[in-house]
Coordinates of N, CA and C in Angstrom, one line a residue:
X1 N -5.5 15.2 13.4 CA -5.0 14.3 14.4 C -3.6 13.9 14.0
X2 N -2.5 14.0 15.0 CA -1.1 13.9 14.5 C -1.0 12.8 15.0
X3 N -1.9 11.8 15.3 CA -1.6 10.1 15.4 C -1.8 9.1 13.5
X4 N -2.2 10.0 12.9 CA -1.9 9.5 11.4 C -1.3 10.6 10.2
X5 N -0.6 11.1 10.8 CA 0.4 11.8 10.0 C 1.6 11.4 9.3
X6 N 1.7 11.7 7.8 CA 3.3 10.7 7.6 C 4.0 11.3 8.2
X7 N 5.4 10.6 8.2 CA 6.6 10.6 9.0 C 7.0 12.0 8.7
X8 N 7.2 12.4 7.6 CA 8.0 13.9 7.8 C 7.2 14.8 8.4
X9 N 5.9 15.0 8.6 CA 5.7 15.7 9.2 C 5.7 15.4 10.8
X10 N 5.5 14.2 10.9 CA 5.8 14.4 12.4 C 7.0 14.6 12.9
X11 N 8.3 14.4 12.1 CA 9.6 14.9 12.2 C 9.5 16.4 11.9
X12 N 8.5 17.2 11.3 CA 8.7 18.4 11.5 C 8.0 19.1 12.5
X13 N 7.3 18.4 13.0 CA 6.5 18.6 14.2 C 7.6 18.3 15.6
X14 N 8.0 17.4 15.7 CA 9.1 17.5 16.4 C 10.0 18.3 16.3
X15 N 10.7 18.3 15.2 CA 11.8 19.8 15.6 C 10.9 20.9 15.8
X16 N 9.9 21.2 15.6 CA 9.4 22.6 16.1 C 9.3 22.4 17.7
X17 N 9.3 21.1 18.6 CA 8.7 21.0 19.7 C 10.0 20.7 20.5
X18 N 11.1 20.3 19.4 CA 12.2 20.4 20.0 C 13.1 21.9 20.7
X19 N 12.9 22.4 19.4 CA 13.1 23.7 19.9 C 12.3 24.5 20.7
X20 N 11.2 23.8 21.1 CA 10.2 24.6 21.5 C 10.6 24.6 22.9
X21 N 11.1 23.1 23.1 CA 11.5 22.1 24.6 C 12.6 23.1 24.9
X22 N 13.6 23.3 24.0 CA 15.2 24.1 24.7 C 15.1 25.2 25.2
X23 N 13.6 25.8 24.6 CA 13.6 26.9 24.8 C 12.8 27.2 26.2
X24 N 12.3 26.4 26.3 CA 11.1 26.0 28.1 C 12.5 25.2 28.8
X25 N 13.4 24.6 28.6 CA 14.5 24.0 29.0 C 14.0 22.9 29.5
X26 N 13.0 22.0 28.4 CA 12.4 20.4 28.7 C 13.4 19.8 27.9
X27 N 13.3 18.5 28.4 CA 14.3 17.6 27.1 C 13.6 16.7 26.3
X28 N 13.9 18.0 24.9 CA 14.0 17.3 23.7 C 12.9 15.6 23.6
X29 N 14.1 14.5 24.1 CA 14.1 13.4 24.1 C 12.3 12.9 24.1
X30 N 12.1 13.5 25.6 CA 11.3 12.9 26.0 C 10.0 13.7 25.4
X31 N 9.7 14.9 24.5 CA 8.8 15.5 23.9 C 8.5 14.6 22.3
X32 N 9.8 14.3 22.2 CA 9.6 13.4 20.9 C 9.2 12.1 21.6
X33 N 9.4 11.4 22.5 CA 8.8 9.8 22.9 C 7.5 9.8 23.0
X34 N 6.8 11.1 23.5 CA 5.5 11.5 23.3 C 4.8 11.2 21.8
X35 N 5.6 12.2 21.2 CA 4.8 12.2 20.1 C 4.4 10.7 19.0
X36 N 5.8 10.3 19.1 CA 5.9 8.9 18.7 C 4.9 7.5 19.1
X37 N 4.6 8.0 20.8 CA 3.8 7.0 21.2 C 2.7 7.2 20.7
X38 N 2.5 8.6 20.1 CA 0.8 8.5 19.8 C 0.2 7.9 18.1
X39 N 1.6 7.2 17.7 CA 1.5 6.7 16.1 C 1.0 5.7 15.7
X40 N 0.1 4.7 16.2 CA -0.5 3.5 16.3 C 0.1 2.2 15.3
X41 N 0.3 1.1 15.9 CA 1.0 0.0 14.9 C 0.4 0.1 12.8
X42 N 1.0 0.1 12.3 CA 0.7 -0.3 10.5 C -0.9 -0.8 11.1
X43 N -0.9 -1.8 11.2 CA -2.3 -2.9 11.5 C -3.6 -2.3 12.2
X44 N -3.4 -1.4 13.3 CA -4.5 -0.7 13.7 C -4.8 0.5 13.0
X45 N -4.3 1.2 12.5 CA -4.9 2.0 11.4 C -5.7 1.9 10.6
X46 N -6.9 2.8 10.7 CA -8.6 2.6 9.7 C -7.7 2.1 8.2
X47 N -8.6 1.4 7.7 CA -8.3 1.3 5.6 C -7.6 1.7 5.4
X48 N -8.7 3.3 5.1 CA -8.3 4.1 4.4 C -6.7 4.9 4.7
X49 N -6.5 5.1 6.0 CA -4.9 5.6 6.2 C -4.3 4.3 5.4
X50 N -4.5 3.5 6.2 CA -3.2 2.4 5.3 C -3.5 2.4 3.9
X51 N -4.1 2.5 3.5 CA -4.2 2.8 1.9 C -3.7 4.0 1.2
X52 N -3.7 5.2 2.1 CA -3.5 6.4 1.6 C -1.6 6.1 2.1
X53 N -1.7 5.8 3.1 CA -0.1 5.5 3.7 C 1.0 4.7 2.8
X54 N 0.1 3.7 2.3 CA 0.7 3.0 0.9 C 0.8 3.5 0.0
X55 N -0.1 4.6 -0.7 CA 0.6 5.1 -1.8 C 1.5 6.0 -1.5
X56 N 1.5 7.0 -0.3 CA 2.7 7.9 0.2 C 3.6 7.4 0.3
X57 N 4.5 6.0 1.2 CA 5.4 5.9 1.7 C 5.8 5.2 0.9
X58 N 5.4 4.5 -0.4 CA 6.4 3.9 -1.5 C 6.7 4.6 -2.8
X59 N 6.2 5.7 -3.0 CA 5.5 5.9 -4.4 C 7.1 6.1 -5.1
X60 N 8.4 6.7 -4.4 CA 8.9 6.6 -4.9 C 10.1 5.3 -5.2
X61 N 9.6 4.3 -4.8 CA 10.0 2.8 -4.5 C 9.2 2.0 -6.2
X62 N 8.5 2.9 -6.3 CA 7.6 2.1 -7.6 C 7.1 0.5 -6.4
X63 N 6.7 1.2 -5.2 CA 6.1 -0.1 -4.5 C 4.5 0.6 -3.8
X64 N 2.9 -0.3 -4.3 CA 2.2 -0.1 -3.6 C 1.9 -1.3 -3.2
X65 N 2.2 -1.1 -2.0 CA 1.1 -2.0 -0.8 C 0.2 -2.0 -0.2
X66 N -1.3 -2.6 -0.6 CA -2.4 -1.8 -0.1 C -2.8 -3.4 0.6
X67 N -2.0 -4.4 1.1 CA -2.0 -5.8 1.9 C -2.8 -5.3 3.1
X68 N -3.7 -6.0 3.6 CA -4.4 -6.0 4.8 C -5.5 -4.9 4.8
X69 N -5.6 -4.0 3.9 CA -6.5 -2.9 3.7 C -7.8 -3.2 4.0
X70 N -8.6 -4.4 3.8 CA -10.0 -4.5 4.0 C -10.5 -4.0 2.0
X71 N -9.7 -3.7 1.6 CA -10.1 -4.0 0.2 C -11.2 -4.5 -0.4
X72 N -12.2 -4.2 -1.3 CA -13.3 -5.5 -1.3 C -13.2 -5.0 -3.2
X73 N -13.1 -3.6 -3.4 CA -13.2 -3.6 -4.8 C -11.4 -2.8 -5.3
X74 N -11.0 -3.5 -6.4 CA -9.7 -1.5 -7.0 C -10.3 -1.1 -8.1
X75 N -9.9 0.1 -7.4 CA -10.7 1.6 -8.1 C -10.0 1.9 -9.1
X76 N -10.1 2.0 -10.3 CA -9.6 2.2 -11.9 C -8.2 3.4 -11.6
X77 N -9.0 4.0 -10.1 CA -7.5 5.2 -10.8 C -6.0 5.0 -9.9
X78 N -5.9 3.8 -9.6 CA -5.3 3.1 -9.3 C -4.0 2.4 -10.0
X79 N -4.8 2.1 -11.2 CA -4.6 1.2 -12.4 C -3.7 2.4 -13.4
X80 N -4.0 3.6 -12.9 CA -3.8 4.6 -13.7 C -2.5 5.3 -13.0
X81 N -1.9 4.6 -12.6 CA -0.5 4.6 -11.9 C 0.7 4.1 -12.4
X82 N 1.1 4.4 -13.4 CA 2.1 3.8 -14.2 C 3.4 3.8 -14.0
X83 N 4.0 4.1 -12.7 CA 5.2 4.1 -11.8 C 5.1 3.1 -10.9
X84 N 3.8 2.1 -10.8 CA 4.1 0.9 -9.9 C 4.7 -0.1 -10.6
X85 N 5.6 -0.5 -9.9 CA 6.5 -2.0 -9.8 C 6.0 -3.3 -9.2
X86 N 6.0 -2.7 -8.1 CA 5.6 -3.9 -7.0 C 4.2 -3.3 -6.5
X87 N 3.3 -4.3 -7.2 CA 1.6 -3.9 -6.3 C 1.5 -5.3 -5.5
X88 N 1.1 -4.8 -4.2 CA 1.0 -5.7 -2.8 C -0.5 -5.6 -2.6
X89 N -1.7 -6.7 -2.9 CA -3.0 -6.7 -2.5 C -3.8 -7.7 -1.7
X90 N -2.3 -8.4 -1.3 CA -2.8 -9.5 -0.3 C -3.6 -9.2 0.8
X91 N -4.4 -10.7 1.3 CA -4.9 -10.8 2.5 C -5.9 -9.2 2.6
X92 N -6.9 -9.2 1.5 CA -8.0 -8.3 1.5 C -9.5 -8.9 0.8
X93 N -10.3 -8.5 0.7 CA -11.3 -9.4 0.1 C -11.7 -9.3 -1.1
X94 N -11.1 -9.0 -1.9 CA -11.2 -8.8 -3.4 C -11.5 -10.0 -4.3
X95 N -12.9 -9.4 -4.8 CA -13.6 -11.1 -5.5 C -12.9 -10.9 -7.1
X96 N -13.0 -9.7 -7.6 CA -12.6 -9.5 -9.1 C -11.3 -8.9 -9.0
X97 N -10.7 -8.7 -10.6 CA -9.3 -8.4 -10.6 C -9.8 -7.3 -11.7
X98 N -10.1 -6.2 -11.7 CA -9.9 -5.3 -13.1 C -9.7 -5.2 -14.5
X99 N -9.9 -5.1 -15.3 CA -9.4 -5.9 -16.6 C -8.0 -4.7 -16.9
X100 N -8.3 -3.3 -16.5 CA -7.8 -2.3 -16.2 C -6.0 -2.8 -16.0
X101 N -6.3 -3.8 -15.3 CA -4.8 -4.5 -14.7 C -3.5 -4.1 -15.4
X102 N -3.7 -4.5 -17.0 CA -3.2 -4.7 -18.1 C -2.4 -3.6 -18.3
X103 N -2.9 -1.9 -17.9 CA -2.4 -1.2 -18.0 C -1.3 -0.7 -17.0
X104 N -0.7 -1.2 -16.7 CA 0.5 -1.1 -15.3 C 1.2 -1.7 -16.2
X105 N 1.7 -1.2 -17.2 CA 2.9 -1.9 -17.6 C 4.9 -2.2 -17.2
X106 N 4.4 -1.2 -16.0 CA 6.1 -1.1 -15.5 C 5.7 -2.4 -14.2
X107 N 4.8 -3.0 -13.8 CA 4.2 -3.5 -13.0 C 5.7 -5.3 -13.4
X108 N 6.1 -5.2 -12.4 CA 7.1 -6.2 -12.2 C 6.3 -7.4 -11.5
X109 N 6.0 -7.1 -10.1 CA 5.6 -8.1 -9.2 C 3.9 -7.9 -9.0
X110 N 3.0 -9.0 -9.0 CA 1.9 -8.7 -8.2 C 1.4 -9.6 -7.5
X111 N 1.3 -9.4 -6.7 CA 0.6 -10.3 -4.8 C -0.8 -10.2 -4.8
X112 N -1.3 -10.6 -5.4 CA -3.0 -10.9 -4.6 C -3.3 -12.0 -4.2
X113 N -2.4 -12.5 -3.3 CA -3.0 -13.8 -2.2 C -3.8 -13.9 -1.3
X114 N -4.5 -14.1 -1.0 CA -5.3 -14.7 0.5 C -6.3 -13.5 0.3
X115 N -6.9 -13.6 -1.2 CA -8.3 -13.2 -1.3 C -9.3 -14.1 -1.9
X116 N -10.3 -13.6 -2.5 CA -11.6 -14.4 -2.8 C -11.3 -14.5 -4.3
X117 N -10.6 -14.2 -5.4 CA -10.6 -14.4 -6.9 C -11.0 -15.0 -7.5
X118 N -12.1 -15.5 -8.0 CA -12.4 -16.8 -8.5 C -11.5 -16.8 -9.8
X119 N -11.3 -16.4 -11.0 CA -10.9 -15.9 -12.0 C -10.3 -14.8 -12.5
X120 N -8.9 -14.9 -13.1 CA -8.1 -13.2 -13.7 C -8.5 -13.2 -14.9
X121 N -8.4 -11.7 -15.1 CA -9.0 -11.4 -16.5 C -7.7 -11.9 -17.8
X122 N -8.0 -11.7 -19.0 CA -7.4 -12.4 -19.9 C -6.0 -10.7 -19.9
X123 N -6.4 -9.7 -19.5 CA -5.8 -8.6 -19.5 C -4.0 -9.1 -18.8
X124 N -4.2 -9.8 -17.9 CA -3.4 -10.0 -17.3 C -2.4 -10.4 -17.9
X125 N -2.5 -11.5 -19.3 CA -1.5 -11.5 -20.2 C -0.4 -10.0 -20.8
X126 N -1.4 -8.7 -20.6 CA -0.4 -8.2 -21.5 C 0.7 -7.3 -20.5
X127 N 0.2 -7.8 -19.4 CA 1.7 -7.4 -18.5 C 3.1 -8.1 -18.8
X128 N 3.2 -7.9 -19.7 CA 5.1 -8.0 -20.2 C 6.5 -7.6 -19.6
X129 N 5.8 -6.9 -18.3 CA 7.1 -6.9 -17.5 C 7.3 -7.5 -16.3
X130 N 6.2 -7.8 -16.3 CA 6.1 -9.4 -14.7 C 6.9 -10.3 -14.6
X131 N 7.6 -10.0 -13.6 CA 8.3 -11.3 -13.6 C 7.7 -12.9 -12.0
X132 N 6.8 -12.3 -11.5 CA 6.3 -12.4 -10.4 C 4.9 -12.3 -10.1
X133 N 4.0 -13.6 -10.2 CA 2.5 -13.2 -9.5 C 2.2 -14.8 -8.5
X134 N 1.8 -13.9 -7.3 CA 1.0 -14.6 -6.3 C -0.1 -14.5 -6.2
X135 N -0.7 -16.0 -6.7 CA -2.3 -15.6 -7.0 C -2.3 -16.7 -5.7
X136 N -1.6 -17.0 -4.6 CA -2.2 -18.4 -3.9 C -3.3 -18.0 -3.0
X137 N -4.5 -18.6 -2.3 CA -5.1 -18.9 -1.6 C -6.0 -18.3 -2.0
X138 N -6.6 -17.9 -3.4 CA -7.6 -17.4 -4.0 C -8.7 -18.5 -4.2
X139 N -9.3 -18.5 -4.9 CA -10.8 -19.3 -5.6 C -10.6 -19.9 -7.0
X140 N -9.1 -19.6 -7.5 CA -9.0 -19.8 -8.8 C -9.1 -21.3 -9.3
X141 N -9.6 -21.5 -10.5 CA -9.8 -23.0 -11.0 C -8.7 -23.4 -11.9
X142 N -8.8 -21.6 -12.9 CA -7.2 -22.4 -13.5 C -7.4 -20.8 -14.0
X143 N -6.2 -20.7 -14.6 CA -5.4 -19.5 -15.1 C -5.7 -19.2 -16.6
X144 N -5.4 -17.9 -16.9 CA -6.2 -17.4 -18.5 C -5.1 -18.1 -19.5
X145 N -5.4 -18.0 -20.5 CA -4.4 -19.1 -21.5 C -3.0 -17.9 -22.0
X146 N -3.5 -16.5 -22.0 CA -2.6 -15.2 -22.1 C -1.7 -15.7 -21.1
X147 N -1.8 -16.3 -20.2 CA -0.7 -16.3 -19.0 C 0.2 -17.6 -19.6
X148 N 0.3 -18.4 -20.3 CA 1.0 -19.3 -20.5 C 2.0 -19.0 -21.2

């Protein structure tokens, strides 16, 4: 389905359809407004694209954003990503945090707001390169003593 395809390919899809157009003598323009229309907003796309879309379209940003996913558990190999900077896990329903966490050490920023958290693990202290965590709108009662 070319309605969830990343962007370069659908830009390669287009030039093949552009040329395709000059060559039927259609225009271009309006073969690409096609294709574009059929790309559905960030928000309507299943999970799993926007999840798979988030690791593609940042990875070299050292940014994942897996925000609005429908999230409920993260998967360890995840964690095993040691090029993320900025992890974005807001507004999904994630009750626990991984102990796993710890190991993202290039991990600068992390956003897990407007989920279910009751509690972060003590792991969370050994992120030493954080400069940034949004834990608001969680369940939390108070914070591990590693974090002080």
């Amino acid at each position: 389905m070319i309605e969830y395809l990343p962007p370069e390919t659908i830009y390669s899809r287009n030039w093949r359809l552009n040329k395709q157009a000059q060559i039927d003598g259609k225009d271009p323009n309006l073969v690409n407004r096609k294709i574009r229309a059929k790309l559905p907003p960030y928000r309507r796309r299943p999970p799993l694209v926007r999840y798979l879309w988030g690791l593609w379209s940042s990875s070299s940003a050292g940014l994942a954003d897996f925000s609005g996913t429908g999230i409920i558990q993260l998967k360890l190999d995840i964690l095993s990503l040691s090029w993320i900077t900025k992890l974005s896990l807001s507004y999904n329903r994630l009750s626990t945090l991984p102990a796993g966490i710890g190991n993202l050490t290039q991990l600068q920023r992390l956003d897990i707001s407007h989920n279910l958290i009751p509690s972060l693990p003590s792991q969370v202290g050994q992120l030493t390169s954080v400069k940034e965590i949004d834990v608001s709108f969680n369940m939390l009662d108070c914070l591990p003593k590693e974090m002080a």
